[in-house]
Short mmCIF file of C-alpha atoms in Angstrom, two decimals:
data_model
loop_
_atom_site.label_atom_id
_atom_site.label_comp_id
_atom_site.label_asym_id
_atom_site.label_seq_id
_atom_site.Cartn_x
_atom_site.Cartn_y
_atom_site.Cartn_z
CA MET A 1 -34.89 -35.74 4.59
CA ARG A 2 -33.64 -34.65 7.99
CA SER A 3 -29.97 -34.72 6.83
CA THR A 4 -30.80 -32.67 3.79
CA LYS A 5 -32.24 -29.96 5.95
CA LYS A 6 -29.19 -30.02 8.23
CA LEU A 7 -26.93 -29.85 5.14
CA ARG A 8 -28.84 -26.89 3.77
CA ALA A 9 -28.67 -25.18 7.21
CA GLY A 10 -24.91 -25.73 7.34
CA ILE A 11 -24.43 -24.37 3.88
CA ALA A 12 -26.47 -21.29 4.66
CA THR A 13 -24.33 -20.73 7.87
CA LEU A 14 -21.12 -21.03 5.83
CA ALA A 15 -22.38 -18.59 3.22
CA MET A 16 -23.30 -16.01 5.90
CA THR A 17 -19.93 -16.40 7.51
CA GLY A 18 -18.19 -15.95 4.26
CA ALA A 19 -20.25 -12.84 3.52
CA ALA A 20 -19.29 -11.44 6.97
CA LEU A 21 -15.56 -12.04 6.33
CA MET A 22 -15.82 -10.33 2.96
CA SER A 23 -17.37 -7.27 4.47
CA THR A 24 -14.61 -7.13 7.07
CA ALA A 25 -11.92 -7.27 4.39
CA THR A 26 -13.66 -4.59 2.35
CA LEU A 27 -13.87 -2.34 5.48
CA ALA A 28 -10.20 -2.72 6.15
CA SER A 29 -9.38 -1.79 2.53
CA ALA A 30 -11.59 1.24 2.64
CA THR A 31 -10.05 2.33 5.90
CA GLU A 32 -6.55 2.03 4.48
CA GLN A 33 -7.63 3.99 1.45
CA GLY A 34 -9.02 6.78 3.79
CA THR A 35 -5.67 7.09 5.47
CA THR A 36 -3.85 7.66 2.22
CA ALA A 37 -5.66 10.95 1.97
CA THR A 38 -3.68 12.25 4.90
CA CYS A 39 -0.47 12.11 2.82
CA ALA A 40 -0.22 15.81 1.77
CA TYR A 41 1.24 17.13 -1.48
CA PRO A 42 4.20 17.09 -2.40
CA TYR A 43 5.13 14.01 -0.38
CA VAL A 44 5.73 10.40 -1.00
CA CYS A 45 4.36 8.64 2.13
CA PHE A 46 4.83 5.18 3.53
CA ILE A 47 1.65 4.03 5.40
CA LYS A 48 1.52 1.01 7.61
CA ASN A 49 -1.41 0.02 9.81
CA GLY A 50 -3.24 3.34 9.08
CA SER A 51 -0.21 5.52 10.09
CA ILE A 52 2.35 7.39 8.14
CA ILE A 53 5.66 5.86 9.06
CA GLY A 54 7.79 8.10 6.65
CA GLN A 55 7.46 10.81 4.13
CA PHE A 56 9.87 12.26 1.53
CA GLN A 57 9.70 15.30 -0.71
CA ASP A 58 13.16 15.95 -2.18
CA VAL A 59 13.98 14.99 -5.78
CA THR A 60 17.37 13.19 -5.66
CA SER A 61 19.61 11.40 -8.14
CA THR A 62 20.60 8.79 -5.57
CA TRP A 63 18.64 6.44 -3.32
CA GLN A 64 17.51 7.74 0.08
CA ALA A 65 17.79 5.07 2.80
CA LEU A 66 14.65 4.17 4.80
CA PRO A 67 15.78 4.27 8.36
CA SER A 68 13.10 1.82 9.52
CA LYS A 69 13.24 -0.63 6.60
CA PRO A 70 9.51 -1.29 6.65
CA THR A 71 8.13 -4.70 5.97
CA ALA A 72 4.90 -5.62 4.03
CA PRO A 73 2.13 -4.99 4.14
CA LEU A 74 2.19 -1.29 3.64
CA THR A 75 1.13 1.31 1.09
CA VAL A 76 3.37 3.87 -0.59
CA VAL A 77 1.54 6.95 -1.82
CA ASN A 78 2.97 9.41 -4.43
CA THR A 79 1.02 12.68 -4.15
CA ARG A 80 3.36 14.53 -6.49
CA HIS A 81 1.83 15.90 -9.78
CA ASP A 82 4.75 15.53 -12.14
CA ASP A 83 7.40 13.27 -10.48
CA VAL A 84 7.70 9.47 -10.21
CA ALA A 85 8.77 7.65 -7.05
CA TYR A 86 10.94 4.57 -6.94
CA ILE A 87 10.97 2.09 -4.02
CA ARG A 88 13.67 -0.50 -3.57
CA TRP A 89 13.48 -3.87 -1.75
CA VAL A 90 16.31 -5.21 0.40
CA GLY A 91 17.07 -7.76 -2.38
CA GLY A 92 17.57 -4.99 -4.98
CA GLY A 93 14.24 -5.18 -6.82
CA THR A 94 12.63 -1.81 -7.65
CA THR A 95 9.18 -0.47 -8.50
CA CYS A 96 8.26 2.83 -9.99
CA ILE A 97 5.05 4.61 -8.78
CA PRO A 98 3.64 7.17 -11.25
CA PRO A 99 2.47 10.63 -10.04
CA GLN A 100 -0.70 10.72 -7.96
CA GLN A 101 -0.71 6.87 -7.62
CA SER A 102 -0.46 4.40 -4.71
CA PHE A 103 1.28 1.06 -4.53
CA GLY A 104 0.53 -1.75 -2.11
CA VAL A 105 3.59 -3.58 -0.92
CA THR A 106 2.48 -7.10 -0.26
CA GLY A 107 5.69 -8.87 0.47
CA GLY A 108 9.27 -8.25 1.43
CA GLN A 109 11.12 -5.39 3.15
CA LEU A 110 12.00 -1.95 1.63
CA ASP A 111 15.33 -0.32 2.17
CA ALA A 112 15.42 2.80 -0.01
CA MET A 113 13.34 5.28 -2.08
CA ARG A 114 14.00 7.94 -4.67
CA ILE A 115 11.91 10.75 -6.21
CA SER A 116 12.75 11.46 -9.86
CA SER A 117 11.68 14.52 -11.84
CA ALA A 118 10.59 12.25 -14.71
CA ALA A 119 6.86 12.39 -15.35
CA THR A 120 6.52 8.75 -16.35
CA CYS A 121 8.05 5.49 -15.29
#
């Protein structure tokens, strides 16, 4: 019986530790979402570690180089109402971000972006 009590106590401790870790992860996510609000219209912002590391507003027909070539993790926020934003990875892959949407970059390194006057991806 003694080992059963110890096992239950150990499981309870693990469950509490897991719950604490989950609340920490949720808090970090909420903090990052709060920082996206600082990206003002009509910009497309690159946010890393809670700070804006770049912002663009001009519609262009060609790619605009990202001077810092940021690496993941980071968030790209498109505050524009009618324009999509494209981001490009160093390897050439691209992603389209619809108006008033955010995109979490979870891997790789970005090298360019472009804002298009198209309203949809």
